[in-house]
Amino acid sequence: MTFDPTDKLSDLAAGGPALFFPDPPAQVTFNFDQGIAAEETFPLDDFRRLMGEVLDRDGGRALEYISFGYEEETDQIVYLPSYIELMLGHTGLREEVAAWISKTQDVRGLGADNLILTSGSVQAIALAVNALVNPGDGVLVEKATFPYAMRFMQMRGADLRTVEIDEHGLVIESLVERLEEMRRDGVTPKLLYVIPTFQLPTCVVMPEDRRRRLLEVAEEYDFVILEDSIYADLRYGGDPVPSLLSMDTNGRVIQSHGFSKVLAPALRIGWITAPEPLIHALASVRQDLGVSQWICRMLAQYLQEGLLDPHIERANAVYRRKRDLAVAAVREHCGGLVSFEVPDGGYYLWLRIADNVDWEKAQHEAAMNGVFCRPGEKFLGQEAGQGYLRLAYSHAPDHELERGIKALGEAIVAHAR
């Protein structure tokens, strides 16, 4: 008899949500599901060269948990404080990232001690939630948002409330309504998680005046803002908007970011930027032994050589082309049955399917024809998400964008009433 572990599961595992990446009902031919950097943008030659150079230069030290060196006079190994390297991450990369953020976002007074390196920005978000949120604390998120972030908050037992978004991002009036509800209910607002630049999944951008008002509300109601900036550098149209981190004058904004979207996902190097006391708090709830010394040393050299910004510029040219191909294909093949805004950046088109389309049948037919997209239910819930679709164009080859969106359009048109 095969062992059945069902009655051995914790409440957390037994009550967990369905997989965020469920198996499709048919073989995937056109994968528009996950927001992944385009393979043709990966800086393979630079990585190949730098990984070897790091080993040649640093030898086995590049493969340790922590950095160490030699005292020249005694020829003895000298270990750096393990707390710094294990809990905060490689000092050299933290210094380079701090300098890059200071330059690109015009943030003053930022140094290595204001960063903690993480296994992707997902771990950065998890650390922030674990360090700040107790069961029953008030946490606010945009109505449609990153599902993993919400899962971390639910696991902490947060009192989670959603805030409306529109074509300009988070709606301040809705945020104030939720905060007043919390006040009446005796709930202490602790954290707002927001993606102000190329929001997930809608790709909208919050304008500067609304960001300024958001910072005022945070001060008035006394909560921390976690700014998810993972897509912010993927801009290939429109005018840049200052980050919340750069506009913050009171130390209320912490920012998560990483290399997965701008370089390559397998690096698994992200970070969070915050005042030092909060960085120490995040480090105190960390449960792993840090990130790869080898990769961190390679990335530190990559930034030191000034390679990141030119790479982002080249990558954004690729995504601009892919966006334009996807937009043209949706307009041509979806028969006027889909509405959307053309984004200035990010990886996605957020599609609204017309009410006269039987979306359940259309979605199934598209999937059976090999088209795999992320349904709106994964972001808005089962009821509110019906009729929405996130189409990720970033990773698909150019020819697949045309053919796959044609197959999607045929399914939509076939089930219009």
Coordinates of C-alpha atoms in Angstrom, one line a residue:
M1 CA 0.0 0.0 0.0
T2 CA 1.4 3.4 -1.0
F3 CA 1.8 5.8 1.9
D4 CA -0.7 8.7 1.9
P5 CA 0.8 11.7 3.7
T6 CA -2.5 13.8 3.7
D7 CA -3.2 13.5 7.4
K8 CA 0.4 14.3 8.2
L9 CA 0.4 17.7 6.6
S10 CA 0.6 21.0 8.5
D11 CA -2.4 23.4 8.4
L12 CA -0.3 25.6 6.2
A13 CA 0.5 22.9 3.6
A14 CA -3.0 21.4 3.7
G15 CA -4.7 24.8 3.3
G16 CA -2.3 26.2 0.7
P17 CA -3.5 27.6 -2.6
A18 CA -3.4 25.7 -5.9
L19 CA -0.1 26.0 -7.7
F20 CA 0.6 29.4 -9.2
F21 CA 2.0 27.6 -12.3
P22 CA -0.5 24.8 -12.9
D23 CA 0.0 22.1 -15.5
P24 CA -1.7 23.1 -18.8
P25 CA -4.4 20.8 -20.2
A26 CA -2.4 20.3 -23.4
Q27 CA 1.2 20.5 -24.7
V28 CA 2.3 24.2 -24.7
T29 CA 3.3 25.5 -28.1
F30 CA 3.0 29.2 -27.3
N31 CA 4.1 30.1 -23.8
F32 CA 2.8 33.6 -22.9
D33 CA 2.4 32.6 -19.2
Q34 CA 5.5 33.6 -17.2
G35 CA 7.3 36.9 -17.3
I36 CA 10.9 35.8 -18.1
A37 CA 13.8 37.7 -19.6
A38 CA 14.3 37.0 -23.3
E39 CA 17.0 34.4 -23.8
E40 CA 18.6 36.5 -26.6
T41 CA 19.3 39.3 -24.1
F42 CA 21.3 37.1 -21.7
P43 CA 24.9 38.4 -21.6
L44 CA 26.4 35.0 -22.0
D45 CA 29.9 36.1 -23.2
D46 CA 30.3 38.5 -20.3
F47 CA 29.1 35.9 -17.8
R48 CA 31.4 33.2 -19.2
R49 CA 34.4 35.5 -19.1
L50 CA 33.7 36.9 -15.6
M51 CA 32.9 33.6 -13.9
G52 CA 36.3 32.3 -15.1
E53 CA 38.1 35.5 -14.1
V54 CA 36.6 35.4 -10.6
L55 CA 37.9 31.8 -10.1
D56 CA 41.3 32.7 -11.5
R57 CA 41.5 35.7 -9.2
D58 CA 39.9 34.5 -6.0
G59 CA 40.4 30.7 -6.2
G60 CA 38.5 28.7 -3.6
R61 CA 37.5 31.9 -1.7
A62 CA 34.8 32.4 -4.4
L63 CA 33.2 29.1 -3.4
E64 CA 33.0 29.7 0.4
Y65 CA 30.0 30.7 2.4
I66 CA 31.7 33.9 3.4
S67 CA 34.6 36.1 2.2
F68 CA 38.0 35.8 3.9
G69 CA 41.5 36.9 3.2
Y70 CA 45.0 36.6 4.5
E71 CA 46.9 38.7 7.0
E72 CA 50.1 39.5 5.1
E73 CA 52.4 39.7 8.1
T74 CA 51.3 36.4 9.7
D75 CA 50.0 34.6 6.6
Q76 CA 47.0 33.7 8.6
I77 CA 43.4 33.4 7.3
V78 CA 41.3 36.4 8.5
Y79 CA 37.6 35.9 8.4
L80 CA 35.3 38.8 7.9
P81 CA 32.4 39.0 10.3
S82 CA 30.2 36.1 9.4
Y83 CA 27.0 38.0 10.2
I84 CA 27.8 40.5 7.4
E85 CA 28.6 38.0 4.7
L86 CA 26.0 35.3 5.6
M87 CA 23.1 37.5 6.5
L88 CA 23.6 40.6 4.4
G89 CA 25.5 39.2 1.4
H90 CA 28.8 39.8 -0.4
T91 CA 30.1 43.3 0.6
G92 CA 31.5 44.1 -2.8
L93 CA 28.2 43.5 -4.6
R94 CA 26.3 45.4 -2.0
E95 CA 28.6 48.3 -2.5
E96 CA 28.2 48.2 -6.3
V97 CA 24.4 47.9 -6.2
A98 CA 24.2 50.8 -3.7
A99 CA 26.3 52.9 -6.1
W100 CA 24.1 51.9 -9.0
I101 CA 20.9 52.7 -7.2
S102 CA 22.3 56.0 -6.0
K103 CA 23.1 56.9 -9.6
T104 CA 20.1 55.6 -11.5
Q105 CA 17.5 56.7 -8.9
D106 CA 19.2 59.7 -7.4
V107 CA 19.1 58.3 -3.9
R108 CA 21.5 60.1 -1.5
G109 CA 23.4 58.5 1.5
L110 CA 23.0 55.0 0.3
G111 CA 25.7 52.4 1.1
A112 CA 26.4 48.7 1.4
D113 CA 24.9 48.6 4.9
N114 CA 21.5 49.7 3.5
L115 CA 21.2 46.5 1.4
I116 CA 20.6 42.8 2.0
L117 CA 21.2 40.4 -0.8
T118 CA 18.5 37.7 -1.3
S119 CA 17.6 34.7 -3.4
G120 CA 15.7 36.8 -6.0
S121 CA 13.4 39.6 -5.1
V122 CA 10.8 37.1 -3.9
Q123 CA 12.9 36.3 -0.9
A124 CA 13.4 40.0 -0.3
I125 CA 9.6 40.4 -0.1
A126 CA 9.3 37.4 2.2
L127 CA 12.0 38.8 4.6
A128 CA 10.2 42.2 4.7
V129 CA 6.9 40.6 5.6
N130 CA 8.5 38.3 8.2
A131 CA 10.4 41.2 9.8
L132 CA 7.5 43.6 9.9
V133 CA 4.2 41.8 10.2
N134 CA 2.7 40.0 13.2
P135 CA -0.6 38.1 13.1
G136 CA -3.5 40.5 13.0
D137 CA -1.4 43.4 11.7
G138 CA -2.9 45.4 8.8
V139 CA -1.3 44.9 5.4
L140 CA -2.5 46.6 2.2
V141 CA -2.0 45.5 -1.4
E142 CA -3.2 46.5 -4.8
K143 CA -6.4 44.7 -5.9
A144 CA -4.5 42.8 -8.5
T145 CA -0.9 42.1 -7.5
F146 CA 1.9 39.5 -7.2
P147 CA 0.4 36.3 -5.8
Y148 CA 3.5 35.2 -4.0
A149 CA 3.6 38.4 -2.0
M150 CA 0.0 37.9 -0.9
R151 CA 0.8 34.3 0.1
F152 CA 3.7 35.5 2.4
M153 CA 1.3 37.9 4.1
Q154 CA -1.4 35.3 4.5
M155 CA 1.2 32.9 6.0
R156 CA 2.0 35.5 8.6
G157 CA -1.7 35.8 9.5
A158 CA -1.9 39.4 8.4
D159 CA -5.2 41.3 8.2
L160 CA -5.0 41.7 4.4
R161 CA -7.0 44.3 2.6
T162 CA -7.0 45.3 -1.1
V163 CA -6.8 48.8 -2.6
E164 CA -8.4 49.7 -6.0
I165 CA -6.1 50.5 -8.9
D166 CA -6.9 52.4 -12.1
E167 CA -5.0 53.4 -15.2
H168 CA -2.6 55.4 -13.0
G169 CA -2.0 52.7 -10.4
L170 CA -3.0 52.6 -6.8
V171 CA -6.0 54.8 -6.0
I172 CA -5.2 57.0 -3.0
E173 CA -8.8 57.6 -2.1
S174 CA -9.4 53.8 -2.0
L175 CA -6.2 53.4 0.2
V176 CA -7.5 56.0 2.7
E177 CA -10.9 54.2 2.8
R178 CA -9.2 50.9 3.7
L179 CA -7.1 52.7 6.3
E180 CA -10.1 54.3 7.9
E181 CA -11.8 50.8 7.9
M182 CA -8.8 49.5 9.7
R183 CA -9.0 52.3 12.2
R184 CA -12.6 51.6 12.9
D185 CA -11.9 47.9 13.3
G186 CA -9.0 48.5 15.7
V187 CA -6.4 47.1 13.2
T188 CA -2.9 48.7 13.1
P189 CA -1.8 49.3 9.5
K190 CA 1.8 48.1 9.3
L191 CA 2.7 47.6 5.6
L192 CA 1.7 48.6 2.1
Y193 CA 3.0 46.5 -0.7
V194 CA 2.9 48.3 -4.0
I195 CA 4.4 48.0 -7.5
P196 CA 4.3 51.6 -8.7
T197 CA 6.2 51.3 -11.9
F198 CA 4.9 48.8 -14.5
Q199 CA 2.6 47.3 -12.1
L200 CA 2.0 43.5 -12.1
P201 CA -0.2 42.5 -13.9
T202 CA -1.5 45.7 -15.5
C203 CA 1.8 47.4 -16.3
V204 CA 0.4 50.8 -15.4
V205 CA 2.7 53.5 -13.9
M206 CA 1.8 55.7 -10.9
P207 CA 2.4 59.4 -11.7
E208 CA 4.7 61.5 -9.5
D209 CA 1.9 63.6 -7.9
R210 CA 0.1 60.4 -6.8
R211 CA 3.4 59.0 -5.4
R212 CA 3.9 62.2 -3.4
R213 CA 0.4 61.9 -2.0
L214 CA 1.1 58.2 -1.1
L215 CA 4.1 59.2 1.0
E216 CA 2.0 61.8 2.8
V217 CA -0.7 59.2 3.6
A218 CA 2.0 56.8 4.9
E219 CA 3.2 59.5 7.3
E220 CA -0.3 60.3 8.4
Y221 CA -1.3 56.7 9.1
D222 CA 2.1 55.5 10.2
F223 CA 2.9 52.5 8.0
V224 CA 5.9 51.2 5.9
I225 CA 5.8 51.1 2.1
L226 CA 7.4 48.2 0.4
E227 CA 8.1 49.3 -3.2
D228 CA 8.6 46.4 -5.6
S229 CA 10.8 47.8 -8.3
I230 CA 11.6 44.6 -10.2
Y231 CA 10.2 46.0 -13.5
A232 CA 11.1 49.6 -13.1
D233 CA 14.2 49.5 -15.4
L234 CA 12.3 47.9 -18.2
R235 CA 11.2 51.2 -19.7
Y236 CA 11.2 51.7 -23.5
G237 CA 8.7 54.5 -23.8
G238 CA 7.3 57.5 -21.9
D239 CA 9.0 59.6 -19.3
P240 CA 10.7 58.1 -16.2
V241 CA 9.0 58.7 -12.9
P242 CA 11.0 59.1 -9.6
S243 CA 11.0 56.0 -7.4
L244 CA 9.2 56.1 -4.1
L245 CA 12.6 55.4 -2.5
S246 CA 14.1 58.5 -4.0
M247 CA 11.2 60.7 -2.9
D248 CA 11.1 59.4 0.6
T249 CA 12.4 61.8 3.3
N250 CA 11.4 59.9 6.4
G251 CA 12.8 56.4 6.0
R252 CA 9.4 54.8 5.4
V253 CA 10.1 53.3 2.0
I254 CA 11.9 50.0 1.5
Q255 CA 12.6 48.8 -2.0
S256 CA 12.9 45.3 -3.4
H257 CA 14.7 44.7 -6.7
G258 CA 16.9 42.2 -8.4
F259 CA 18.7 41.0 -11.5
S260 CA 16.2 38.4 -12.7
K261 CA 14.2 40.6 -15.1
V262 CA 17.1 42.7 -16.4
L263 CA 19.9 40.1 -16.7
A264 CA 18.8 36.4 -16.2
P265 CA 16.5 34.6 -13.8
A266 CA 18.9 31.8 -12.9
L267 CA 21.2 34.2 -11.2
R268 CA 18.7 34.3 -8.3
I269 CA 20.2 37.5 -6.9
G270 CA 17.9 40.1 -5.6
W271 CA 18.1 42.7 -2.8
I272 CA 16.1 44.9 -0.5
T273 CA 17.1 48.5 0.3
A274 CA 16.2 50.1 3.6
P275 CA 17.5 52.1 6.5
E276 CA 20.1 50.1 8.6
P277 CA 17.8 49.3 11.5
L278 CA 15.4 47.7 9.1
I279 CA 18.1 45.8 7.3
H280 CA 19.2 44.3 10.6
A281 CA 15.6 43.3 11.3
L282 CA 15.4 41.6 7.9
A283 CA 18.7 39.8 8.6
S284 CA 17.4 38.6 12.0
V285 CA 14.6 36.6 10.3
R286 CA 16.7 35.1 7.6
Q287 CA 16.8 31.3 7.7
D288 CA 19.3 30.4 5.0
L289 CA 23.1 30.8 4.6
G290 CA 23.1 33.6 2.2
V291 CA 23.5 33.8 -1.6
S292 CA 26.3 32.5 -3.9
Q293 CA 29.7 34.1 -3.3
W294 CA 30.7 33.1 -6.8
I295 CA 27.8 34.7 -8.5
C296 CA 28.0 37.8 -6.3
R297 CA 31.7 38.3 -7.1
M298 CA 30.9 37.9 -10.8
L299 CA 28.1 40.5 -10.6
A300 CA 30.2 42.9 -8.6
Q301 CA 32.7 42.8 -11.4
Y302 CA 30.0 43.2 -14.0
L303 CA 28.7 46.3 -12.4
Q304 CA 32.2 47.6 -11.7
E305 CA 33.0 47.4 -15.4
G306 CA 29.9 49.5 -16.2
L307 CA 28.2 46.7 -18.2
L308 CA 24.7 46.8 -16.6
D309 CA 23.3 50.1 -18.0
P310 CA 24.3 49.4 -21.6
H311 CA 22.9 45.9 -21.3
I312 CA 19.5 47.2 -20.0
E313 CA 19.4 49.6 -23.0
R314 CA 20.0 46.8 -25.4
A315 CA 17.5 44.5 -23.7
N316 CA 14.8 47.2 -23.7
A317 CA 15.2 47.5 -27.5
V318 CA 14.3 43.8 -27.7
Y319 CA 11.3 44.2 -25.4
R320 CA 10.1 47.2 -27.3
R321 CA 10.1 45.2 -30.5
K322 CA 8.3 42.3 -28.9
R323 CA 5.7 44.6 -27.4
D324 CA 5.0 46.1 -30.8
L325 CA 4.7 42.7 -32.4
A326 CA 2.3 41.5 -29.7
V327 CA 0.2 44.7 -29.8
A328 CA -0.1 44.5 -33.6
A329 CA -1.0 40.8 -33.4
V330 CA -3.7 41.3 -30.8
R331 CA -5.3 44.1 -32.8
E332 CA -5.2 42.0 -36.0
H333 CA -6.4 38.7 -34.6
C334 CA -8.7 39.4 -31.7
G335 CA -11.5 41.0 -33.7
G336 CA -12.1 44.0 -31.5
L337 CA -13.1 41.6 -28.7
V338 CA -10.1 42.5 -26.5
S339 CA -9.3 45.9 -25.0
F340 CA -6.0 47.0 -23.5
E341 CA -3.6 49.9 -22.9
V342 CA -0.2 49.8 -24.7
P343 CA 2.4 49.8 -21.8
D344 CA 5.6 51.9 -21.8
G345 CA 7.5 49.0 -20.3
G346 CA 7.5 45.8 -18.4
Y347 CA 6.7 42.3 -19.9
Y348 CA 3.0 42.1 -20.3
L349 CA -0.2 43.1 -22.0
W350 CA -3.2 43.1 -19.6
L351 CA -6.2 42.1 -21.8
R352 CA -9.9 42.7 -21.0
I353 CA -12.0 40.2 -22.9
A354 CA -15.4 41.6 -24.1
D355 CA -18.5 40.6 -22.2
N356 CA -20.0 38.8 -25.2
V357 CA -17.2 36.3 -25.3
D358 CA -17.7 33.0 -23.5
W359 CA -14.3 33.3 -21.9
E360 CA -14.3 29.9 -20.1
K361 CA -14.8 28.1 -23.4
A362 CA -12.4 30.4 -25.3
Q363 CA -9.7 30.0 -22.7
H364 CA -10.0 26.2 -22.8
E365 CA -9.9 26.1 -26.6
A366 CA -6.8 28.3 -26.7
A367 CA -5.1 26.1 -24.1
M368 CA -5.9 23.0 -26.2
N369 CA -4.4 24.7 -29.2
G370 CA -1.2 25.2 -27.2
V371 CA -1.6 28.8 -26.0
F372 CA -0.6 29.2 -22.3
C373 CA -1.4 32.5 -20.7
R374 CA -2.0 33.6 -17.1
P375 CA -5.7 34.1 -16.4
G376 CA -6.9 37.1 -14.4
E377 CA -8.2 34.8 -11.7
K378 CA -4.6 34.3 -10.5
F379 CA -4.4 38.0 -9.7
L380 CA -8.0 39.1 -8.9
G381 CA -9.6 36.0 -7.6
Q382 CA -12.1 33.6 -9.2
E383 CA -15.0 36.0 -9.6
A384 CA -13.3 39.4 -10.3
G385 CA -10.7 37.9 -12.6
Q386 CA -13.1 36.4 -15.1
G387 CA -12.5 37.9 -18.5
Y388 CA -9.0 39.2 -17.8
L389 CA -5.8 37.8 -19.3
R390 CA -2.1 38.6 -18.8
L391 CA -0.1 37.9 -21.9
A392 CA 3.6 37.8 -21.4
Y393 CA 5.5 38.7 -24.6
S394 CA 9.0 39.0 -23.2
H395 CA 10.3 35.5 -23.5
A396 CA 8.5 34.3 -26.6
P397 CA 10.4 34.2 -29.9
D398 CA 9.1 36.8 -32.4
H399 CA 7.5 34.2 -34.8
E400 CA 5.7 32.6 -31.8
L401 CA 4.1 35.9 -30.9
E402 CA 2.4 36.2 -34.2
R403 CA 1.3 32.6 -34.5
G404 CA 0.4 32.2 -30.8
I405 CA -1.7 35.3 -30.6
K406 CA -3.4 34.3 -33.9
A407 CA -4.4 31.0 -32.2
L408 CA -5.6 32.9 -29.1
G409 CA -7.6 35.3 -31.3
E410 CA -9.3 32.5 -33.2
A411 CA -10.5 30.9 -29.9
I412 CA -11.8 34.3 -28.7
V413 CA -13.6 35.0 -32.0
A414 CA -15.1 31.5 -32.1
H415 CA -16.8 31.9 -28.8
A416 CA -18.2 35.4 -29.2
R417 CA -21.9 35.5 -28.8

